[in-house]
Short mmCIF file of C-alpha atoms and ligand atoms in Angstrom, two decimals:
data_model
loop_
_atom_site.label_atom_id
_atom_site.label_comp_id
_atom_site.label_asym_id
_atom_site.label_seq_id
_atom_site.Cartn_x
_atom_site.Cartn_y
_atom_site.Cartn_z
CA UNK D 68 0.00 0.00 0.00
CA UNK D 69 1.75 3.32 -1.19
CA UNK D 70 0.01 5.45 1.49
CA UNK D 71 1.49 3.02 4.17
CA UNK D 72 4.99 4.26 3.41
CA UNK D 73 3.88 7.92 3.61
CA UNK D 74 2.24 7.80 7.20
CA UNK D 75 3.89 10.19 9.70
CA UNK D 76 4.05 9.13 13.27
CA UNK D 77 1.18 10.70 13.89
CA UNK D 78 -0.52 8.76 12.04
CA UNK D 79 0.74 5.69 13.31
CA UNK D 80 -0.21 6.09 16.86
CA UNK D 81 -3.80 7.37 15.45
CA UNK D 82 -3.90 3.69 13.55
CA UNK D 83 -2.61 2.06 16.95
CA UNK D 84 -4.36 3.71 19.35
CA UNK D 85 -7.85 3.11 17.20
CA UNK D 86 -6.87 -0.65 17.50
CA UNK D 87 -6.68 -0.56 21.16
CA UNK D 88 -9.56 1.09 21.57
CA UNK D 89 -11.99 -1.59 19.62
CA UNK D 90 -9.48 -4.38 21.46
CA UNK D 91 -10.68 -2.62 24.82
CA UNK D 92 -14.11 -2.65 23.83
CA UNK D 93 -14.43 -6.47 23.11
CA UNK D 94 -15.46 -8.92 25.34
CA UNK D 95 -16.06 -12.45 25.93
CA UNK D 96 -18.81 -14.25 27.61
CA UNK D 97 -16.70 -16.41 29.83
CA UNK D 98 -12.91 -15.92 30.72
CA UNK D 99 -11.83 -16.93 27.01
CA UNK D 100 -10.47 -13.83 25.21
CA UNK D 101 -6.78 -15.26 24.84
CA UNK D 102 -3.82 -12.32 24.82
CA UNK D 103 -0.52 -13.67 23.97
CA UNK D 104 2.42 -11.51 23.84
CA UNK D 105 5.73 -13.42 21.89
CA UNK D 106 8.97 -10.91 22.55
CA UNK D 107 11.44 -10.50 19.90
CA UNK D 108 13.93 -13.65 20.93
CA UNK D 109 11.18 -15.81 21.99
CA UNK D 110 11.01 -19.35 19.21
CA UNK D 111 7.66 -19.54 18.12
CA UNK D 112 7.83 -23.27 18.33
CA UNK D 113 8.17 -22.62 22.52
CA UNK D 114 4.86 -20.67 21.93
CA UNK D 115 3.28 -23.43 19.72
CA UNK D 116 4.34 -26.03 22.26
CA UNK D 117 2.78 -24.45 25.40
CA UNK D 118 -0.11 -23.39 23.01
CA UNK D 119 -1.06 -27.17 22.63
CA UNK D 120 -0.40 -27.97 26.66
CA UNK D 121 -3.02 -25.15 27.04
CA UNK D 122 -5.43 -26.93 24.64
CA UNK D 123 -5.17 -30.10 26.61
CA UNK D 124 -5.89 -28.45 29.63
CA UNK D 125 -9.20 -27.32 28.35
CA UNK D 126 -10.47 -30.32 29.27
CA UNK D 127 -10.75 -29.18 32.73
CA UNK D 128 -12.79 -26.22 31.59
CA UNK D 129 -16.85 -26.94 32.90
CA UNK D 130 -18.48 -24.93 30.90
CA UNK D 131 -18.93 -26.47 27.50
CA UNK D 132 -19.86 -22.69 25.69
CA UNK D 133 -16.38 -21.92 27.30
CA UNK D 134 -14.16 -24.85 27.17
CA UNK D 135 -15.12 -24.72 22.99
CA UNK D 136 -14.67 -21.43 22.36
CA UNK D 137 -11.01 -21.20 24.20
CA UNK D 138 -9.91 -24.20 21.92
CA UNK D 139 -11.42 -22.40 18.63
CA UNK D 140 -9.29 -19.46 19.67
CA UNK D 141 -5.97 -21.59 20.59
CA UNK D 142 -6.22 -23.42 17.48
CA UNK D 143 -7.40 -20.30 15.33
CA UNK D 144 -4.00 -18.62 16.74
CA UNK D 145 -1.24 -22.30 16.19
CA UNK D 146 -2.87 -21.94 12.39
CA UNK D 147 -2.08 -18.24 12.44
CA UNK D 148 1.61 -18.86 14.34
CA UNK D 149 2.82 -21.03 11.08
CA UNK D 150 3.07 -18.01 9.04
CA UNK D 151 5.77 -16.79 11.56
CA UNK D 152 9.21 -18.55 11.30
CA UNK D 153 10.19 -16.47 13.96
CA UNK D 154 9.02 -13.64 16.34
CA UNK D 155 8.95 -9.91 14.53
CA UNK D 156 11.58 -7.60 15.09
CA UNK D 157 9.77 -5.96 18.01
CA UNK D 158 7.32 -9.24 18.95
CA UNK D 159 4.04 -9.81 18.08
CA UNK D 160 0.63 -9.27 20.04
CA UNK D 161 -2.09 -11.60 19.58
CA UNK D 162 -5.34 -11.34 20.35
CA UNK D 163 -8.29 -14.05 20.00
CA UNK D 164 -11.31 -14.90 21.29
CA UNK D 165 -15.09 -15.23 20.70
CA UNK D 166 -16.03 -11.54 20.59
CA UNK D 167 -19.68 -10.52 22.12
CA UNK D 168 -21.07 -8.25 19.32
CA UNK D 169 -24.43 -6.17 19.10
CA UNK D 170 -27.61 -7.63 19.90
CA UNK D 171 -26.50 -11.42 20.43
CA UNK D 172 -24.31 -12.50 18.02
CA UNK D 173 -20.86 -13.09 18.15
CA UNK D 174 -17.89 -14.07 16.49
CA UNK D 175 -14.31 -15.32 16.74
CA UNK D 176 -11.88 -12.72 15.88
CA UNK D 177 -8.11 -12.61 16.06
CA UNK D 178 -6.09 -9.63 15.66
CA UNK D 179 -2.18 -9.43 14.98
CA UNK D 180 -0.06 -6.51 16.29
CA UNK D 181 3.52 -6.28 15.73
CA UNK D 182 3.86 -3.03 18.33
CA UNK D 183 6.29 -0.05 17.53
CA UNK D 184 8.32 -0.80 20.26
CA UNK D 185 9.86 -3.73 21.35
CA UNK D 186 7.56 -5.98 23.89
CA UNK D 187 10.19 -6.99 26.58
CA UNK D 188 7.42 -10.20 28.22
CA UNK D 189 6.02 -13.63 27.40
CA UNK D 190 2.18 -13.87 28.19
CA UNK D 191 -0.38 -15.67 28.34
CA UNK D 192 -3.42 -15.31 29.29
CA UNK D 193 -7.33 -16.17 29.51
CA UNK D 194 -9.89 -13.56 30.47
CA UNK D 195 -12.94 -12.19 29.70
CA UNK D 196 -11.10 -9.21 28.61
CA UNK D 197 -8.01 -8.45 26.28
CA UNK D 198 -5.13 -7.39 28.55
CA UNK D 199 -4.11 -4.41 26.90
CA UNK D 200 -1.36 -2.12 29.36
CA UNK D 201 1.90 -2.97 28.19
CA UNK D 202 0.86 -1.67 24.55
CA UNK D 203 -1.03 0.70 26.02
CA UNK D 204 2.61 1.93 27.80
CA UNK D 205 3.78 2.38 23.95
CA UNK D 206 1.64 5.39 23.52
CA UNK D 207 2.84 7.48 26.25
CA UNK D 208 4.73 10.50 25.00
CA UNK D 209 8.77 9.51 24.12
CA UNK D 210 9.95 12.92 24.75
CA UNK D 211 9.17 14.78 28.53
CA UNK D 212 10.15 18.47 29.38
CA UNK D 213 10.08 19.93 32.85
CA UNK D 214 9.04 23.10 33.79
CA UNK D 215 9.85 25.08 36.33
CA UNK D 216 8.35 28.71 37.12
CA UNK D 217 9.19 30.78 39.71
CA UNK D 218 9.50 33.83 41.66
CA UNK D 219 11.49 34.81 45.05
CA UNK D 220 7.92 34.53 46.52
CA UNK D 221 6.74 31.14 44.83
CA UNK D 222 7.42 28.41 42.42
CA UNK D 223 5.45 25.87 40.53
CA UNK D 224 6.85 22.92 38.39
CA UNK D 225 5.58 20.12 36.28
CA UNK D 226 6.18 18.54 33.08
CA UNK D 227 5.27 18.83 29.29
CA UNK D 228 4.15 15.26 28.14
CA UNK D 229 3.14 15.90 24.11
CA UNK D 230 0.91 17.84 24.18
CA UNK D 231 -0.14 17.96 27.43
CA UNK D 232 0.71 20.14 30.66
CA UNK D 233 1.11 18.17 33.48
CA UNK D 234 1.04 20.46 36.64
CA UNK D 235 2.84 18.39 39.96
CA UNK D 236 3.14 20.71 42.56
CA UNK D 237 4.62 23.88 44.11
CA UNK D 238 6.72 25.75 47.03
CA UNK D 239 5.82 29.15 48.40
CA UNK D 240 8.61 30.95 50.43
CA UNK D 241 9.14 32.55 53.78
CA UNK D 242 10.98 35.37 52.03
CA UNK D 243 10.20 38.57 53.41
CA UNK D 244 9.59 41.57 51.47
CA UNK D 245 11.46 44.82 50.39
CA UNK D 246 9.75 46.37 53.32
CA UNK D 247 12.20 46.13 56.60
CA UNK D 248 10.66 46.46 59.87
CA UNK D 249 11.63 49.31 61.74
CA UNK D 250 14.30 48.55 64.45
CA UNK D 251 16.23 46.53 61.83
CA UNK D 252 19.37 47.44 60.49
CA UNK D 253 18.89 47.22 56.43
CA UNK D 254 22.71 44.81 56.35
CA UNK D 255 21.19 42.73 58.59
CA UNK D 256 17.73 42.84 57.10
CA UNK D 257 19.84 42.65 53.36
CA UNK D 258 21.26 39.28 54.85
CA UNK D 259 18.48 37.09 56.04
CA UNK D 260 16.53 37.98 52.90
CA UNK D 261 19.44 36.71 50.62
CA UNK D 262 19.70 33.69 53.27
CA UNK D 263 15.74 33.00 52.90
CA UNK D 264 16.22 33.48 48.85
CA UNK D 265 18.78 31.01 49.22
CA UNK D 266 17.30 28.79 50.86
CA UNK D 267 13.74 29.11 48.75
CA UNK D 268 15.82 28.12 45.22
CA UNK D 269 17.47 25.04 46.98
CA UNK D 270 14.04 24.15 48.09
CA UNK D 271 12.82 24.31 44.90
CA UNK D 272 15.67 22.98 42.66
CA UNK D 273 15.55 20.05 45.39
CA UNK D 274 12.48 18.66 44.30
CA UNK D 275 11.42 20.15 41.49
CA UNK D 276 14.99 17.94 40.57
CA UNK D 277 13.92 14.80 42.61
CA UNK D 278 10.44 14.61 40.37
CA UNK D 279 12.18 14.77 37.14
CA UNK D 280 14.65 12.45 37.85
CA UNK D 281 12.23 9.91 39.29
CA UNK D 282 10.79 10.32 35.18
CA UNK D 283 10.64 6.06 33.72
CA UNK D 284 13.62 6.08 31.31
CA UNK D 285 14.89 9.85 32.29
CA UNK D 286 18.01 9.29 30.65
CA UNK D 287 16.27 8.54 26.90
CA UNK D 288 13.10 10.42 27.77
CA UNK D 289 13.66 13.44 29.31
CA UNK D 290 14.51 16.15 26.76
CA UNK D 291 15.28 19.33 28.66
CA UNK D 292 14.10 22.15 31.61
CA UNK D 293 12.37 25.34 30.70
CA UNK D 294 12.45 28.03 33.49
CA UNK D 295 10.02 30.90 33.74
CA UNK D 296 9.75 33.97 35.86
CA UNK D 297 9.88 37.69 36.23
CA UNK D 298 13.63 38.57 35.69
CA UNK D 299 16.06 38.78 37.27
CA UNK D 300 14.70 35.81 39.70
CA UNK D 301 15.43 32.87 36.75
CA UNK D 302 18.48 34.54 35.90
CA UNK D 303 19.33 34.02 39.53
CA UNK D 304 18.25 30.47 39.83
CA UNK D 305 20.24 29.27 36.48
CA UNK D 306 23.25 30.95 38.10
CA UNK D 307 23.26 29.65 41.50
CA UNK D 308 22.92 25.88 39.64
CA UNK D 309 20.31 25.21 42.27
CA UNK D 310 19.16 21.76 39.95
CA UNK D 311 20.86 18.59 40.26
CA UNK D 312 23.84 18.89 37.75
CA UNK D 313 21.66 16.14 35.49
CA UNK D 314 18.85 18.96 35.10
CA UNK D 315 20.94 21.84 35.26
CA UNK D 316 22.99 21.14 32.34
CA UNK D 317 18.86 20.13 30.33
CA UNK D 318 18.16 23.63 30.91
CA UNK D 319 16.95 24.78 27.46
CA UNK D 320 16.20 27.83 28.18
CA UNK D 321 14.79 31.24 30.12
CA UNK D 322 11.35 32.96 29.47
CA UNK D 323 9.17 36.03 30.95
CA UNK D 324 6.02 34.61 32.25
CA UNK D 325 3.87 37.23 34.45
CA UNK D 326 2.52 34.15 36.36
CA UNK D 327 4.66 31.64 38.92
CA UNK D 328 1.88 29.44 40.13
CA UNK D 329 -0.02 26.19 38.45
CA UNK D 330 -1.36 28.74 35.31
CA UNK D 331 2.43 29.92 34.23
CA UNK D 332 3.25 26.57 33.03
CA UNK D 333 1.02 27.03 30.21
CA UNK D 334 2.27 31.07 29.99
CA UNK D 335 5.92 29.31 30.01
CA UNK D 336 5.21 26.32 26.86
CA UNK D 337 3.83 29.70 25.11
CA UNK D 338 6.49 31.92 25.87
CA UNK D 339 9.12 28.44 24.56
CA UNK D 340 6.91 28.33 21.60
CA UNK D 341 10.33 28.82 19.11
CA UNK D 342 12.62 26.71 21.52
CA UNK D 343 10.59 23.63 21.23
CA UNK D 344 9.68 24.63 17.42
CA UNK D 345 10.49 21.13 16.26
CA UNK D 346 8.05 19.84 18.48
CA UNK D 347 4.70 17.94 17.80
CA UNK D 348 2.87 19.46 19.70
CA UNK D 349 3.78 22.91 18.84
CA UNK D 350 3.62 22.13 15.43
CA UNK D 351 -0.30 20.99 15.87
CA UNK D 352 -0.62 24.21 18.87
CA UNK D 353 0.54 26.63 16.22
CA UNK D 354 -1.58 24.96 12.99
CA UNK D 355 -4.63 25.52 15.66
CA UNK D 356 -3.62 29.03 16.59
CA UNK D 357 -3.08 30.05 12.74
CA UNK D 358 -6.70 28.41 12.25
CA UNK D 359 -8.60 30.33 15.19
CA UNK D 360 -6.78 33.08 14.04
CA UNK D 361 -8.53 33.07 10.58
CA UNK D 362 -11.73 32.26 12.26
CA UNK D 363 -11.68 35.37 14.02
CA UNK D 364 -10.77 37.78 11.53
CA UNK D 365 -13.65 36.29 9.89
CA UNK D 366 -12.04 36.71 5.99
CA UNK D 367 -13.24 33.16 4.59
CA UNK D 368 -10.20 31.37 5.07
CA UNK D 369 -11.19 29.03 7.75
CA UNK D 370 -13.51 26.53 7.11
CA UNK D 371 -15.03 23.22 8.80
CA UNK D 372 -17.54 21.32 8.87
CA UNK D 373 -17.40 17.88 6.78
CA UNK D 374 -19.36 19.40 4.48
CA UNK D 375 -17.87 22.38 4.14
CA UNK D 376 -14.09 20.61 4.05
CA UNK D 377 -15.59 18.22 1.05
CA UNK D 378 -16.86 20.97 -1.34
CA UNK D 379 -13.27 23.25 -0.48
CA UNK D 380 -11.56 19.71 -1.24
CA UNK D 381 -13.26 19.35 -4.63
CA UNK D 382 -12.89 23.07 -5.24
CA UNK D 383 -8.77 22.12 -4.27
CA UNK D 384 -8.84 25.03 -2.04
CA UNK D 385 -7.57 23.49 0.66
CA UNK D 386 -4.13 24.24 2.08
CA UNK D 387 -4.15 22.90 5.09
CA UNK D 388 -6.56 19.98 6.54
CA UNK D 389 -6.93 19.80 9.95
CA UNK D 390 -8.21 16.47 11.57
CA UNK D 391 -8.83 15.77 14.81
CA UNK D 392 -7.07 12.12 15.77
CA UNK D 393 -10.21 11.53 18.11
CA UNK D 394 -11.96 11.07 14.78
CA UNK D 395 -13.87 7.53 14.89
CA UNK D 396 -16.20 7.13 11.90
CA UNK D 397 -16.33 5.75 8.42
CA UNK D 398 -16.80 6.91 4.92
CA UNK D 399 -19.47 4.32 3.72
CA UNK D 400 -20.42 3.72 -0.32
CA UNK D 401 -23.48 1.83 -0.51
CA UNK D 402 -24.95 0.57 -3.91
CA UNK D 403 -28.68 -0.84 -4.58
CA UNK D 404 -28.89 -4.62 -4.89
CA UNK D 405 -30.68 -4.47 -8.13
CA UNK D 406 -30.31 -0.92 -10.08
CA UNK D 407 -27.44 1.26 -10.20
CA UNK D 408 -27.97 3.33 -7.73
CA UNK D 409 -25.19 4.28 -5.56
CA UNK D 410 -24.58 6.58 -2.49
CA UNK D 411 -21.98 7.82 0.13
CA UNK D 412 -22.45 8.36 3.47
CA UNK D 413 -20.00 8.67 6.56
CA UNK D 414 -21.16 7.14 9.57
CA UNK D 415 -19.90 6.90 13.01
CA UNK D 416 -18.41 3.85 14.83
CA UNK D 417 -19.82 3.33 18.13
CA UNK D 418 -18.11 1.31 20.55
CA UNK D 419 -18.97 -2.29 20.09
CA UNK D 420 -20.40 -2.03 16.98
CA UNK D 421 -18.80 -2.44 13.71
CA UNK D 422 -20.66 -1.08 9.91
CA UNK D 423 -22.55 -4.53 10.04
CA UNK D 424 -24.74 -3.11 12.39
CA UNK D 425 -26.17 0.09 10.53
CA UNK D 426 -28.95 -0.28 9.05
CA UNK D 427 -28.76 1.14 5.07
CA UNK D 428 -32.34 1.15 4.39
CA UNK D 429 -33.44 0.93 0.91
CA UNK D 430 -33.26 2.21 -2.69
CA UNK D 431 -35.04 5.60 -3.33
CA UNK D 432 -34.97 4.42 -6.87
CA UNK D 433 -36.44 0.96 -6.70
CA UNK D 434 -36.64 0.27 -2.88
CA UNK D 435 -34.82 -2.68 -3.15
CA UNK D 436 -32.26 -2.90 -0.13
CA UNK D 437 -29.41 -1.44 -0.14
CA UNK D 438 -25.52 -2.79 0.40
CA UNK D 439 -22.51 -2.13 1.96
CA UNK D 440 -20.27 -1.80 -1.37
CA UNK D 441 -16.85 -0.44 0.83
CA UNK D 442 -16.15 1.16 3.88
CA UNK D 443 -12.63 3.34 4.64
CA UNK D 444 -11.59 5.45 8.12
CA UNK D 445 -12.64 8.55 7.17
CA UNK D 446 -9.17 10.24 8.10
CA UNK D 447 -7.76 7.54 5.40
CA UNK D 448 -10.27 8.62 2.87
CA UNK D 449 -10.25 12.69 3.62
CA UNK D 450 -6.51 12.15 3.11
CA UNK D 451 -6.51 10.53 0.12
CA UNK D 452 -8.68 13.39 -0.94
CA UNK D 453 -6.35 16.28 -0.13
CA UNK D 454 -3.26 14.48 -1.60
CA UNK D 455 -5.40 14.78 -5.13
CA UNK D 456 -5.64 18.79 -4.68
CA UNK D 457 -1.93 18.48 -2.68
CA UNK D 458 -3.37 19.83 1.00
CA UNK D 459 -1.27 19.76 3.45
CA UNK D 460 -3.13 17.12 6.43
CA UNK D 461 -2.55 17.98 10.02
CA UNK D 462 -3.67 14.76 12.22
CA UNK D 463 -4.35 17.05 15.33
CA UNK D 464 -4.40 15.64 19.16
CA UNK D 465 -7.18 16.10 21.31
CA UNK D 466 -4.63 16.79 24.50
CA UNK D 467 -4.00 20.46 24.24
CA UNK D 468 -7.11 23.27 25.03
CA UNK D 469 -7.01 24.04 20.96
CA UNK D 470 -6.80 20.01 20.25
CA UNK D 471 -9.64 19.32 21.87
CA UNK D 472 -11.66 22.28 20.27
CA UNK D 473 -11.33 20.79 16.84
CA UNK D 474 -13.15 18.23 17.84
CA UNK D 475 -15.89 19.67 19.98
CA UNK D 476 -16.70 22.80 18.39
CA UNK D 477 -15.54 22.01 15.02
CA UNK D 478 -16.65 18.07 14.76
CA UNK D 479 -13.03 17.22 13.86
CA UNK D 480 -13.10 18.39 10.75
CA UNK D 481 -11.72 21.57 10.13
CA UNK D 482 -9.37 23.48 6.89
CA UNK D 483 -7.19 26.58 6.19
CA UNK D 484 -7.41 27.81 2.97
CA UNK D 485 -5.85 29.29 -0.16
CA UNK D 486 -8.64 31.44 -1.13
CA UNK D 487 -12.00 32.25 0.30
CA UNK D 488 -14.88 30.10 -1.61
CA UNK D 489 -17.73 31.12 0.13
CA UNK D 490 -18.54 27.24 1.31
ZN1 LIG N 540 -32.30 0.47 -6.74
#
C-alpha cells in the first residue's frame, strides 16, 4: 500500500491507538479472550508447544460454551503462528477470542499486532477481557520536558508530556519583602533575605529535581528544563545551579512569564513556543492558533464542517486539513442490490459495533435494499482526498485546550485555505 509508506508518526499512533480502543471494547462471555504476547527472541515453536499444553488443559474447563470457544481461539491462533518462522523484530501481540457483538451474536476474531516498540514479556493469558497495558505503555509520549516557574515569593513545576501540561506541585517561600521592619538594620535585614532566597531556590531545585529524575527512562526520555519567571529571579536560579547537575545542564532555556503558580506553566510552553519549534505538539498548537486566528478575523479562510471541508476539497482550495485524531467514523459507499444506484455516506463507529450493524435502508430508486459496497476510516479517505488537490493534512491531538476544540466545536473536521470560496 503506497500510502502506508507515507504515514507520519502521527498517524501511526492514530492507527494504533484506534486498535486498542476496539481491542478494549471487546469482550467475551466467559474468561476466554486469549492475549498472547511473543517478545522479539522468543522461538515460536516454545509458543506453539505451550499453546497445545493449554489446549489439553481445556479439558478441565466446565463450561462447555467456554471450554469450545477457548480451543477455537488456541487453534485459530497455532494456524495463524505457522506463518511466523520467527518472532517480529519488536514481537508480536495476539489477540483471540469469541467476541460478544451487538444484539446477540458473536464471532471469533483474532487480531495481529507487531507493536512499535519492542515488547520486553512472554504472556499468556485467559480472560474475559483483552489485557491491553503494556501496549497501552507504547503510547505514552517519548519525549518529557520539565518546567519550572518561579519567583522569590513562589514556584510551581511540572512537566510537558506531548501535548499535554502536566502540573505536579509547588513551594511558596518565607521570604520577606522589600519592606524592613523598623528597628532593623537594612545589612542585617539585606542578609536574612538573601539567606531566605537562598534557601527558597534550593528548596525548589531540590524537588522540582527529585520529580524529574524519578521520570521512567529519564536518561532517553527526558529532553530538557524550561524556566520561567519575572527577571532577574530565573536569571538568579540558572546561576546559582540550584538543579541537580543532570537537570541543570537540560536547561533549554529562560522565558518572561507574568505568572509563577499552576497557570504559568502554560504562559511558560507559550512563551518556549520557538525553543521547542520542532516539536509535535507545537507544530499541531501553532496549525490551531493560525486556524482560530482566521476564524476570528472572519475573511473566509477558515472553514469546517465535513461538508464544508468536502466541497473546499473538490474546489482544491484546501491548504491545510486539519483532523482531529479523536476522529472515529467511516466513509461508507453503498450501492442498490438491483439498479445502479449508488450513495456515500460517513457514519460513526460506536463502541462495540462495527458497519454490520447500521442499518442502510433501501433504494429511493427501486426500494430494493441497499448494500454495503466499501467502507474506509474517514481520516484515510479525507486524506486521500487532499493528496489529489496536494493539501497539506494535520492529524491534530485532542490533549492540548485548541486540540480538543477541533473536535468539539468544530466536529473534527476543520481546513485553512488558499482562497476564500464562500462554502
Ligand atoms: Zn435500486
Amino acid at each position: 500500500m503506497a500510502e502506508a509508506l507515507k504515514m507520519d508518526e502521527a498517524r501511526k499512533r492514530y492507527e494504533f491507538k484506534k486498535t486498542l480502543e476496539k481491542l478494549e471494547s471487546q469482550e467475551g462471555d466467559g474468561t476466554e479472550l486469549i492475549t498472547l504476547y511473543i517478545p522479539p527472541d522468543k522461538q515460536i515453536y516454545d509458543v506453539t508447544g505451550q499453546l497445545k499444553d493449554e489446549y489439553g488443559q481445556c479439558a478441565n474447563i466446565k463450561s462447555k460454551q467456554t471450554r469450545t470457544n477457548v480451543q477455537s481461539a488456541i487453534s485459530s491462533i497455532l494456524s495463524r503462528l505457522k506463518y511466523y518462522k520467527k518472532s517480529p523484530e519488536h514481537g508480536m501481540a495476539v489477540f483471540c477470542g469469541t467476541i460478544k457483538l451487538y444484539g446477540d451474536r458473536t464471532d471469533l476474531q483474532c487480531t495481529i499486532i507487531e507493536p512499535p516498540e519492542p515488547l520486553n514479556l512472554y504472556m499468556y493469558r485467559c480472560s474475559s477481557k483483552f489485557e491491553l497495558d503494556p501496549l497501552k505503555q507504547m503510547l505514552e509520549e517519548k519525549s518529557i520536558y520539565g518546567l519550572i516557574v518561579l519567583d522569590r515569593r513562589e514556584a510551581y513545576w511540572g512537566f510537558l508530556r506531548g501535548n499535554r501540561i502536566e502540573p505536579i506541585g509547588g513551594a511558596t517561600s518565607t521570604v520577606p519583602g522589600k519592606q524592613r521592619k523598623g528597628g532593623q538594620s537594612a545589612a542585617r535585614f539585606g542578609r536574612l533575605r538573601e539567606i531566605a532566597i537562598n534557601e527558597f531556590y534550593t528548596k525548589v531545585g531540590e524537588r522540582a529535581s527529585a520529580i524529574f529524575l524519578a521520570e521512567k527512562d529519564f536518561f532517553e526520555r527526558f529532553k530538557g528544563v524550561l524556566i520561567g519567571g519575572p527577571s532577574p529571579t530565573k536569571e538568579e536560579f540558572e546561576a546559582g545551579g540550584y538543579l541537580n547537575h543532570e537537570i541543570q545542564k537540560r536547561i533549554i532555556g529562560l522565558f518572561d512569564v507574568a505568572y509563577t503558580n499552576e497557570d504559568g506553566l502554560p504562559e511558560l510552553v507559550d512563551a518556549a513556543k520557538d525553543a521547542l519549534s520542532g516539536m509535535e505538539v507545537i507544530k499541531e498548537k501553532a496549525i490551531m492558533d493560525r486556524f482560530l486566528k482566521e476564524l476570528v478575523k472572519d475573511n473566509g479562510l477558515a472553514a469546517y464542517g465535513e461538508e464544508s471541508i468536502r466541497k473546499n476539497l473538490e474546489l482544491g482550495a484546501v491548504d491545510i486539513l486539519l483532523l482531529s485524531s479523536n476522529l472515529r467514523k467511516s466513509r461508507l459507499k453503498i450501492k442498490c442490490q438491483s439498479c445502479d444506484y449508488v450513495d456515500k455516506r460517513t457514519v460513526s463507529i460506536e463502541t462495540g459495533k462495527t458497519t454490520k450493524d447500521i442499518e442502510l435502508g433501501n433504494c429511493p430508486k427501486c426500494t430494493a435494499p441497499l448494500v454495503l459496497e466499501e467502507e474506509t476510516d474517514i481520516v484515510d479517505e479525507l486524506t486521500k482526498f487532499a493528496d489529489q488537490s496536494s493539501a497539506k493534512v494535520e492529524l491534530i491531538s485532542d490533549d492540548f485546550e485548541e486540540g480538543s476544540i477541533l473536535f468539539s466545536a468544530f466536529g473534527g473536521i476543520a481546513a485553512i485555505l488558499r482562497y476564500r470560496t464562500g462554502y
